[in-house]
XYZ file of C-alpha atoms in Angstrom:
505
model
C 93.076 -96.587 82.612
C 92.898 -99.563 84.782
C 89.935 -100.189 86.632
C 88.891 -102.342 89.246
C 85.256 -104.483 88.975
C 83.588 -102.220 90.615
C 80.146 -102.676 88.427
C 80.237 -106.020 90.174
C 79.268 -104.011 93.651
C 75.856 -103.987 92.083
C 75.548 -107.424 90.741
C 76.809 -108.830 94.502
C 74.056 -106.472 96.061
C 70.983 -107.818 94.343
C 70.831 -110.857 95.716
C 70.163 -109.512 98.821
C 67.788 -107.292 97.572
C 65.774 -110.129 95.596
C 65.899 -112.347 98.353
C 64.654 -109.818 100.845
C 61.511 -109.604 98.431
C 60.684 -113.227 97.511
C 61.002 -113.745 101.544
C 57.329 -113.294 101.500
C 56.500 -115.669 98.986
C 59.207 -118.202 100.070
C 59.694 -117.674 103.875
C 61.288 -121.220 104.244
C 64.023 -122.422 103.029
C 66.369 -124.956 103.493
C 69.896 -124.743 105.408
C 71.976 -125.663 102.012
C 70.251 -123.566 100.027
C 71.585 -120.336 102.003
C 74.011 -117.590 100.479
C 76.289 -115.574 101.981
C 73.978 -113.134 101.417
C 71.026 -114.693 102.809
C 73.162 -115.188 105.474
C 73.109 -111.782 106.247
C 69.697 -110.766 105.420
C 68.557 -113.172 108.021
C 69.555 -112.354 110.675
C 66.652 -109.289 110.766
C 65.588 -108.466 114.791
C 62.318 -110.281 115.208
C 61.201 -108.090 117.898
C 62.168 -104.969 115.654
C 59.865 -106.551 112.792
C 57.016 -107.270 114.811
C 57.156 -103.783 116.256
C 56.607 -102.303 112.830
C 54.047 -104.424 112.251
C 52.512 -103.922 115.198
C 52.662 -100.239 114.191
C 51.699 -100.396 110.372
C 48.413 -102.244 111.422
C 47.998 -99.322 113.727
C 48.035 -96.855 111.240
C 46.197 -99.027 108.771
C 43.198 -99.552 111.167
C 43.223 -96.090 113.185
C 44.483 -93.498 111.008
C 41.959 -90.417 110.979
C 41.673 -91.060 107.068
C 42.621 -94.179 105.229
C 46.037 -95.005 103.999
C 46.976 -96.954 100.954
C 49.081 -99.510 101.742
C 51.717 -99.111 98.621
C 52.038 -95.128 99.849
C 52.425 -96.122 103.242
C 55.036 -98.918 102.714
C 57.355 -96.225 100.505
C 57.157 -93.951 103.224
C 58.227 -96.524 105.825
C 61.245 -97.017 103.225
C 62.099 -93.813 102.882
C 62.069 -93.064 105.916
C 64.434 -96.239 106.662
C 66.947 -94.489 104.048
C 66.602 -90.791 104.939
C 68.313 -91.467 108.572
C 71.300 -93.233 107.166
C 72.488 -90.287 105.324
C 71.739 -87.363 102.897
C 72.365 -88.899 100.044
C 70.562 -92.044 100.306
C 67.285 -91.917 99.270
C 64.215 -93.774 97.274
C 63.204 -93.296 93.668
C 59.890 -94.505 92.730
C 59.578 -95.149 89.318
C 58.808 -91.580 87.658
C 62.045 -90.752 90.222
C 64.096 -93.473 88.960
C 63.534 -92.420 85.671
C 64.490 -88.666 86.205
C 67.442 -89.588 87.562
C 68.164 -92.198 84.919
C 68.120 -88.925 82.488
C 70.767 -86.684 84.204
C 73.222 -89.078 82.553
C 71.828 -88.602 78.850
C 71.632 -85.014 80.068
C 68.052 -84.251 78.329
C 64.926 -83.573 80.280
C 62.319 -81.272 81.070
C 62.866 -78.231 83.686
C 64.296 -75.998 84.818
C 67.473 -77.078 85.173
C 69.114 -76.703 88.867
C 70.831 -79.483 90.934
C 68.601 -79.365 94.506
C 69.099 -81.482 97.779
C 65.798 -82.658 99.856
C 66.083 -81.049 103.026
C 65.270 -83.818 106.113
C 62.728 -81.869 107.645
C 60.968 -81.696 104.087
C 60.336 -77.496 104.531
C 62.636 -76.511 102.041
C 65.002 -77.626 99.045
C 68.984 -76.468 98.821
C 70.180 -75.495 95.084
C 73.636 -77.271 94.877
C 74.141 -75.236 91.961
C 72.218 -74.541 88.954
C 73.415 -76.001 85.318
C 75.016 -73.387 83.154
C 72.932 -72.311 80.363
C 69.476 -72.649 81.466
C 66.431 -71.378 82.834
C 67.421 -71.700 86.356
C 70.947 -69.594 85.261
C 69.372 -67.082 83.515
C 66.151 -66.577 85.922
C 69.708 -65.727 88.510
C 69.006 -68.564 90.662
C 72.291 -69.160 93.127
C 73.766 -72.279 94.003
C 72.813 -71.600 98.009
C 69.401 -70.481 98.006
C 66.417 -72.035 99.339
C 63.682 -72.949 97.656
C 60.611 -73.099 100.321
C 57.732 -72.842 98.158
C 57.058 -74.078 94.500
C 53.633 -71.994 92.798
C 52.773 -70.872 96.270
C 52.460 -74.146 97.858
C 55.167 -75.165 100.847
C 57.661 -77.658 99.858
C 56.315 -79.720 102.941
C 52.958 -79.858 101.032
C 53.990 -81.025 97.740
C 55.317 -83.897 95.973
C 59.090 -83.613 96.266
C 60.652 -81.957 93.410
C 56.898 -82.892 90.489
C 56.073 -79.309 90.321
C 59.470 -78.189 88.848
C 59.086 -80.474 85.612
C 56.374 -79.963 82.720
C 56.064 -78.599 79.226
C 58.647 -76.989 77.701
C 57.305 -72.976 77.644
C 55.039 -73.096 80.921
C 56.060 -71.344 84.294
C 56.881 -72.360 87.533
C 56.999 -69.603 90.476
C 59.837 -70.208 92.818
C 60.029 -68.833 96.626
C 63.640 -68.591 97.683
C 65.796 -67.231 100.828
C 68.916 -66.084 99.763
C 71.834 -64.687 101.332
C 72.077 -60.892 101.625
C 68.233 -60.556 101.459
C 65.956 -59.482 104.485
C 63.131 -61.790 103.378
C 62.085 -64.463 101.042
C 61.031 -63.165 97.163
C 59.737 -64.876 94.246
C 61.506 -65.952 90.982
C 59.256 -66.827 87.650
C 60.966 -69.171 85.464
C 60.134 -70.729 82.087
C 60.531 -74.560 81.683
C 62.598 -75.554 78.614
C 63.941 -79.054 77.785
C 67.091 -79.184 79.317
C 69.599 -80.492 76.970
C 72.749 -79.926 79.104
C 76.457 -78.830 77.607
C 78.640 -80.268 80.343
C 81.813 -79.151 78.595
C 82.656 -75.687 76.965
C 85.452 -73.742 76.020
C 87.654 -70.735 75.303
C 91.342 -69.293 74.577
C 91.768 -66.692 77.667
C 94.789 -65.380 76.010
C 97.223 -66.816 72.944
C 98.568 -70.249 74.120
C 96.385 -70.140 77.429
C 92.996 -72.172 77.552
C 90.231 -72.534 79.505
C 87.580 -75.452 79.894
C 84.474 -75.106 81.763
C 83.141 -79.202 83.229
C 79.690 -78.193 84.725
C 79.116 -82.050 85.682
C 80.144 -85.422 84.963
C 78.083 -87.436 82.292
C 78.122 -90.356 80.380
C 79.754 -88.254 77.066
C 82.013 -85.605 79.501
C 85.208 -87.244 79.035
C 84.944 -87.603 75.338
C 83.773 -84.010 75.073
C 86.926 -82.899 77.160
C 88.997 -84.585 74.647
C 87.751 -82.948 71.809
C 87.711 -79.520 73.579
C 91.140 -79.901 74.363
C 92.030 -81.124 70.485
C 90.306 -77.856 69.630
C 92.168 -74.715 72.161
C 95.735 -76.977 70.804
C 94.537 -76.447 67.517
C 93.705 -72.869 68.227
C 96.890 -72.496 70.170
C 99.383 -73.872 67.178
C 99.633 -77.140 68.501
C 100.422 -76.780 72.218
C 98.934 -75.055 74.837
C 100.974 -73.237 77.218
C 98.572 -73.704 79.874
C 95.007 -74.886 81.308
C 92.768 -73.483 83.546
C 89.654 -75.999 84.511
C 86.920 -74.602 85.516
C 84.948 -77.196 88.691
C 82.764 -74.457 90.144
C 79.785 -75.392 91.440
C 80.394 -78.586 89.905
C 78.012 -80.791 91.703
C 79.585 -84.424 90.532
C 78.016 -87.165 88.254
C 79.459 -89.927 87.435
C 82.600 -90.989 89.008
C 83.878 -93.044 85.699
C 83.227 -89.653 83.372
C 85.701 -88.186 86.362
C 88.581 -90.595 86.028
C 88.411 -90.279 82.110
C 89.225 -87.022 82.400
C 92.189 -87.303 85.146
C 93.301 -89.988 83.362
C 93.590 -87.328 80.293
C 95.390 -85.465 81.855
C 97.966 -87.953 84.103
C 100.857 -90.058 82.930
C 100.402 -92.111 85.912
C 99.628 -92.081 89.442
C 96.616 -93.598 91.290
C 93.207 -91.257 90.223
C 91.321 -91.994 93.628
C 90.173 -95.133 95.446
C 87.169 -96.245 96.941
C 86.345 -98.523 100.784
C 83.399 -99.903 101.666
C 81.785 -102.065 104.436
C 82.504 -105.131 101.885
C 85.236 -106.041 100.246
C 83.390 -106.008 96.931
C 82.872 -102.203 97.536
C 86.638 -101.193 97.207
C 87.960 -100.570 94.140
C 91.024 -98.780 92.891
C 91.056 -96.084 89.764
C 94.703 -95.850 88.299
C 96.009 -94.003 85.373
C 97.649 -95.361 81.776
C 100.265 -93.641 79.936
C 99.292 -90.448 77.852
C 99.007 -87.060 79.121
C 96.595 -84.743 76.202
C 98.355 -81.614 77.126
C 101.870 -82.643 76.769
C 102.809 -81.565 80.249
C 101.474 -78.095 80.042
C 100.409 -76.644 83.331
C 97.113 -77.411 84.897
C 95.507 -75.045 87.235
C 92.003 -76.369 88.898
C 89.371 -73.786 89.719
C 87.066 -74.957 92.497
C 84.581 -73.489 95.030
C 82.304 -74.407 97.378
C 79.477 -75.919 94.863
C 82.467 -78.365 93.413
C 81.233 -81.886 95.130
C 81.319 -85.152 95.020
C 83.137 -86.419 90.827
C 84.506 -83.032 91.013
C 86.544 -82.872 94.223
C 87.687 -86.667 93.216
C 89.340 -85.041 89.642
C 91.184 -81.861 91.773
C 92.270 -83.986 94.025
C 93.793 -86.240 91.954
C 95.473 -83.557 89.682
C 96.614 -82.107 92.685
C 97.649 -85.311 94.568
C 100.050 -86.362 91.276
C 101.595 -82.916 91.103
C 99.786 -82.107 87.900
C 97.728 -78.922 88.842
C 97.772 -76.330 91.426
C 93.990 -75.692 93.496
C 92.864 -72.358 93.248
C 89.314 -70.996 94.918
C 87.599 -72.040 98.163
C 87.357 -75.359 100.091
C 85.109 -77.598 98.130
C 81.729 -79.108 99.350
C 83.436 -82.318 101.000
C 81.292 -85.037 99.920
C 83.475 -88.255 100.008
C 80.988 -90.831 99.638
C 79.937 -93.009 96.693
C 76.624 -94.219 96.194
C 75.078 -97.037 94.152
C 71.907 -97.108 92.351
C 69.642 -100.731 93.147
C 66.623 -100.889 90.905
C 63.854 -102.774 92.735
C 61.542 -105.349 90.557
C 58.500 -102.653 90.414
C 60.227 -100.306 88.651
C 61.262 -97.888 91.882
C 65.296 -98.011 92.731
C 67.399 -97.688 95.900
C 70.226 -94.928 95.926
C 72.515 -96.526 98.961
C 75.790 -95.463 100.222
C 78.310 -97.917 99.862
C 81.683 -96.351 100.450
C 83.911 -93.701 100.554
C 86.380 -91.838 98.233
C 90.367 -91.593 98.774
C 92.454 -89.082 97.283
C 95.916 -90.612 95.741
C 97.456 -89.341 99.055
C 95.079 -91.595 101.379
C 92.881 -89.055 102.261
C 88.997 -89.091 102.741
C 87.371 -85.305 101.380
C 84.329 -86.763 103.304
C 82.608 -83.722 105.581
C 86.165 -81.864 104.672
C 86.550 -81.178 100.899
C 89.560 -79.848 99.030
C 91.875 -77.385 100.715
C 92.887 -75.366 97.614
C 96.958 -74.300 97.067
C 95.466 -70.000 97.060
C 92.510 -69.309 99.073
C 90.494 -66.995 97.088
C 87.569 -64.654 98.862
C 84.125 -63.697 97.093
C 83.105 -60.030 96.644
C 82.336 -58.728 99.949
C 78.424 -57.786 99.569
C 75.944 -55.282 101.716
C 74.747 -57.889 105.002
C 76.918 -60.420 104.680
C 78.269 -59.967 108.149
C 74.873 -60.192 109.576
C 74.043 -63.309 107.712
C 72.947 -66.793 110.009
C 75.461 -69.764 109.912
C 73.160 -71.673 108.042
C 73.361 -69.554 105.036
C 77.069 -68.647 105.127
C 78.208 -72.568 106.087
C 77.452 -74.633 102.601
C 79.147 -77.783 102.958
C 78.913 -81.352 103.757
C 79.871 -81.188 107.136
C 76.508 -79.002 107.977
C 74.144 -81.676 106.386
C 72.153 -83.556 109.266
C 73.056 -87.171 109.435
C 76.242 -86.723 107.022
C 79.037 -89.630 107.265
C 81.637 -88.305 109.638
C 84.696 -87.350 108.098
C 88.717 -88.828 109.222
C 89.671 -85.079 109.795
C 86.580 -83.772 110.718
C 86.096 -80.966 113.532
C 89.656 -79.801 113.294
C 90.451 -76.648 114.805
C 90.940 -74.084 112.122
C 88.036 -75.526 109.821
C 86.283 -72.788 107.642
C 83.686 -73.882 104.790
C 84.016 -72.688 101.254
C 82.319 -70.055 100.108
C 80.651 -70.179 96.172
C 82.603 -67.995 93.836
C 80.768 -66.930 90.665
C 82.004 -64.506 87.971
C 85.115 -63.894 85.844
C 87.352 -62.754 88.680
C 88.305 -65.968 90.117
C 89.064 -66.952 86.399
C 91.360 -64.226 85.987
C 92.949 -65.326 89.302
C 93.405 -68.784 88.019
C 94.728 -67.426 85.181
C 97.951 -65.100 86.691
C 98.432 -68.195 88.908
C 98.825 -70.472 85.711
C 101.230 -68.305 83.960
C 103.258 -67.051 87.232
C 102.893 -69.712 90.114
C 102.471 -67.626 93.623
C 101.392 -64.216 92.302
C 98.212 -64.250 93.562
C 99.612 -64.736 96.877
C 101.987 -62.213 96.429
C 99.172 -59.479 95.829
C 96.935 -60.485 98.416
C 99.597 -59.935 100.849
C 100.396 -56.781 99.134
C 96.818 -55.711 99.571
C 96.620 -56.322 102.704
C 99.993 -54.238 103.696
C 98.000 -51.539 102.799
C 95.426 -51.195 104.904
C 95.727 -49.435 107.933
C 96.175 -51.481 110.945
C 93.046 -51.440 113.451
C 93.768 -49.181 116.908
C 94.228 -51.000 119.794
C 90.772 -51.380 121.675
C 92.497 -49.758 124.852
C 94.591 -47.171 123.368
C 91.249 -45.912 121.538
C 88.971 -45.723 124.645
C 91.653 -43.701 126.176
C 91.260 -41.111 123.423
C 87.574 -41.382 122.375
C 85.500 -42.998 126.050
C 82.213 -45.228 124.914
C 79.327 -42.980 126.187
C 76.909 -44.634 127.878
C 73.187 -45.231 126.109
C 69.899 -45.899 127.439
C 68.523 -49.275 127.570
C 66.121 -49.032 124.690
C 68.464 -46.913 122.214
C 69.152 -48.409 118.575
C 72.018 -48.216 116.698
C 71.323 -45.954 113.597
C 71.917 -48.893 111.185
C 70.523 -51.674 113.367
C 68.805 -54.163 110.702
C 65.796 -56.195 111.388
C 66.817 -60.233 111.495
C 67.355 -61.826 108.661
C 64.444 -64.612 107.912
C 66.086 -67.648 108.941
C 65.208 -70.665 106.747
C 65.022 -74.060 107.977
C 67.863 -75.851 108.231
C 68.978 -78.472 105.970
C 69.708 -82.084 104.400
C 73.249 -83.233 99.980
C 75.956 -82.592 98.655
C 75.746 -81.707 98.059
C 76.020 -81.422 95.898
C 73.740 -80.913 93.969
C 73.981 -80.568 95.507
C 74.045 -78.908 95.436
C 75.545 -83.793 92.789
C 72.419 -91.491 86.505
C 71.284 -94.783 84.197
C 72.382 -97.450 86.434
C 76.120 -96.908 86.107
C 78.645 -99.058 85.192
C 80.773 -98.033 88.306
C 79.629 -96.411 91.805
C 77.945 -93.295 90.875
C 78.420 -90.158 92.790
C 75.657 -88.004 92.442
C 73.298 -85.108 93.634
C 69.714 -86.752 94.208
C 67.640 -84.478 92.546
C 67.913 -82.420 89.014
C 64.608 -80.787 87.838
């Protein structure tokens, strides 16, 4: 796999960053002793600068109650990284050091991928990590977690409450899909040791690997998972499906290791960014672990981020076929700057190209069959901010390059063994699964003609203030949103751009 310097992105950034703090100390300095980069930090807006200090005094001397100065300073940065996009963000230190763990993938909680909405009233699961307490307590990637032990999200420390001793509880109050009003869920903290590969023989010769997320051992683990079902299979499998649902990303390199597995050759996905030190190119070497066995990718509207970067570039090279739902769409790459006290910066720094050219940012993966979840009781009378989970509905997302085309649909989140069993037909007979969903739908009846049935049955006229028989009361509506989404629905100071989900209690 050839690789472009993209760990150098973070090395050229720093310098900004520890110029921008010794300007305090050091406020002069001399014209030949400038950077490039001190070039740009320098030219701030005065008048902008004074204003916020004009304003932090204000607070400082008038608030009704004092402020400290170090928790009113991080909440002037966060708020200077919240408005960029959803996936930018601050980590002070206990932060930093959470996040540094999802790449080690061991850590106390409960085990769920979350996104920070804007408006701080509620937090989005991504998806929740296969195997733990979150999974088995039937949290869904989509739900809404609005209070944490009975106190509002907007009243607590971001995602603290989640994490403690292994064996305590945490009581979770979610809005979910399907269901009139908000209900609680008890769950049990364990220490989270997450399995992000696992698999199984779905039939002789056919196998099937599960990637929950992308982590600093994933591609290793694929390779030994895929040494095992060819063992189990005699040698060589006659097919593969991969499982990406609800895949919320990880790290990007942990990605290309396993499309790299699996290409010959072919470009794996590239990245742009405002500077030239931000692009960098992913391309794959010779070897192909499956010996040009069929490949078919299983992804849904949880898959973000790592995970739409992998189907697309299976699907780009002509390797594997898409099967599922559109995926989340987020197309952007973000790098992790740790600050000298310990706290870190999680910026956005470019964007992600399929092999192809094309930016999944705010549009996702269009997959080759469009499959449809099991139709559930209310559905219909759901609000669009519970049915539409994807990138494009985050506030403040990065546009996308084919964003807002007519036609667009998000994804929906497809959980259970059918869509497996889908994958499956379409892996051993490309095109069947079309072929029966057309089938299906010859069958039912066609709908009467909205003329041709008032002429036999006329609409009889109701009073004012009659109800339908099974008129429903409104759904509770929660607030609305961040990311990535995910989770998001999405690491230890990677070696290239990480793409992550902020948050992973």
């Amino acid at each position: 796999m050839r690789v472009a310097r993209s760990a150098t992105l973070l090395l050229a950034l720093l310098p900004a960053v520890s110029w921008a703090q010794q300007t305090a100390e050091a406020p002069a300095r001399g014209a030949d002793a400038a950077t490039t980069e001190e070039a740009v930090t320098s030219r701030v807006p005065l008048d902008e600068i004074r204003r916020y200090v004009a304003v932090y005094n204000a607070v400082r001397a008038a608030y009704v109650d004092p402020v400290d100065d170090k928790k009113l300073m991080q909440s002037a940065i966060r708020g200077l990284l919240l408005d960029l996009d959803p996936h930018s963000t601050y980590f002070d230190k206990e932060d930093a050091e959470a996040f540094d763990e999802q790449a080690n993938g061991a850590y106390d909680g409960i085990g769920v991928e979350l996104q920070q909405q804007p408006d701080n009233s509620s937090l989005k699961v991504i998806s929740p990590i296969d195997d733990t307490p979150a999974t088995r307590a039937g949290i869904l990637a989509g739900d809404l977690i609005i209070a944490i032990d009975g106190k509002p999200i907007s009243a607590i420390e971001a995602t603290e409450p989640l994490r403690g001793a292994a064996g305590t509880k945490v009581v979770l109050t979610l809005v979910r899909e399907g269901k009139p009003k908000p209900f609680d869920v008890t769950v049990t903290r364990e220490t989270i040791r997450v399995t992000s590969v696992r698999s199984k023989m779905l039939e002789p010769g056919y196998g099937y690997i599960r990637l929950s997320t992308f982590q600093a051992d994933t591609g290793a683990d694929f390779q030994k998972h895929v040494a095992q079902l060819q063992q189990q299979a005699g040698g060589k499998l006659k097919g593969l499906v991969l499982d990406l649902r609800s895949n919320p990303g990880g790290l990007l390199t942990a990605a290309v290791q396993v499309a790299d597995d699996l290409l010959e050759k072919g470009n794996i996905v590239s990245t742009r960014g405002r500077i030239s030190i931000s692009d960098a190119r992913f391309d794959a070497t010779p070897g192909d672990l499956l010996k040009g066995a069929p490949v078919v990718v299983l992804a849904d509207a949880g898959s973000a981020s790592a995970s739409e970067v992998l189907a697309g570039a299976l699907r780009d090279n002509g390797r594997a076929r898409v099967v599922g739902s559109r995926t989340f769409g987020k197309g952007s790459v973000q790098t992790v700057l740790p600050l000298d006290n310990g706290d870190s910066v999680k910026l956005t720094t470019a964007r992600y190209f399929t092999p192809s050219g094309k930016s999944i940012q705010a549009t996702g993966i269009i997959p080759d069959v469009l499959l449809q979840p099991e139709k559930r009781a209310g559905d219909d009378d759901l609000p669009a901010s519970l049915t539409d989970y994807s990138e494009a509905t985050l506030p403040g997302h990065l546009r996308g390059d084919e964003e807002g085309t007519e036609g667009y649909k998000a994804g929906d989140v497809l959980p259970g063994d059918g869509p497996i069993n889908d994958a499956l037909a379409e892996l051993k007979q490309p095109g069947s699964v079309l072929a029966r969903q057309k089938a299906d739908a010859a069958k039912k009846p066609a709908p009467k003609p909205a003329a041709a049935a008032a002429a036999v049955k006329p609409v009889e006229a109701k009073p004012a203030d009659t109800k339908p028989a099974d008129a429903k009361p409104a759904d509770a509506k929660p607030a609305e949103q961040p990311a990535a989404a995910p989770a998001t629905p999405a690491p230890a100071k990677p070696d290239a751009p990480a793409s992550t989900v902020p948050i992973k209690p």
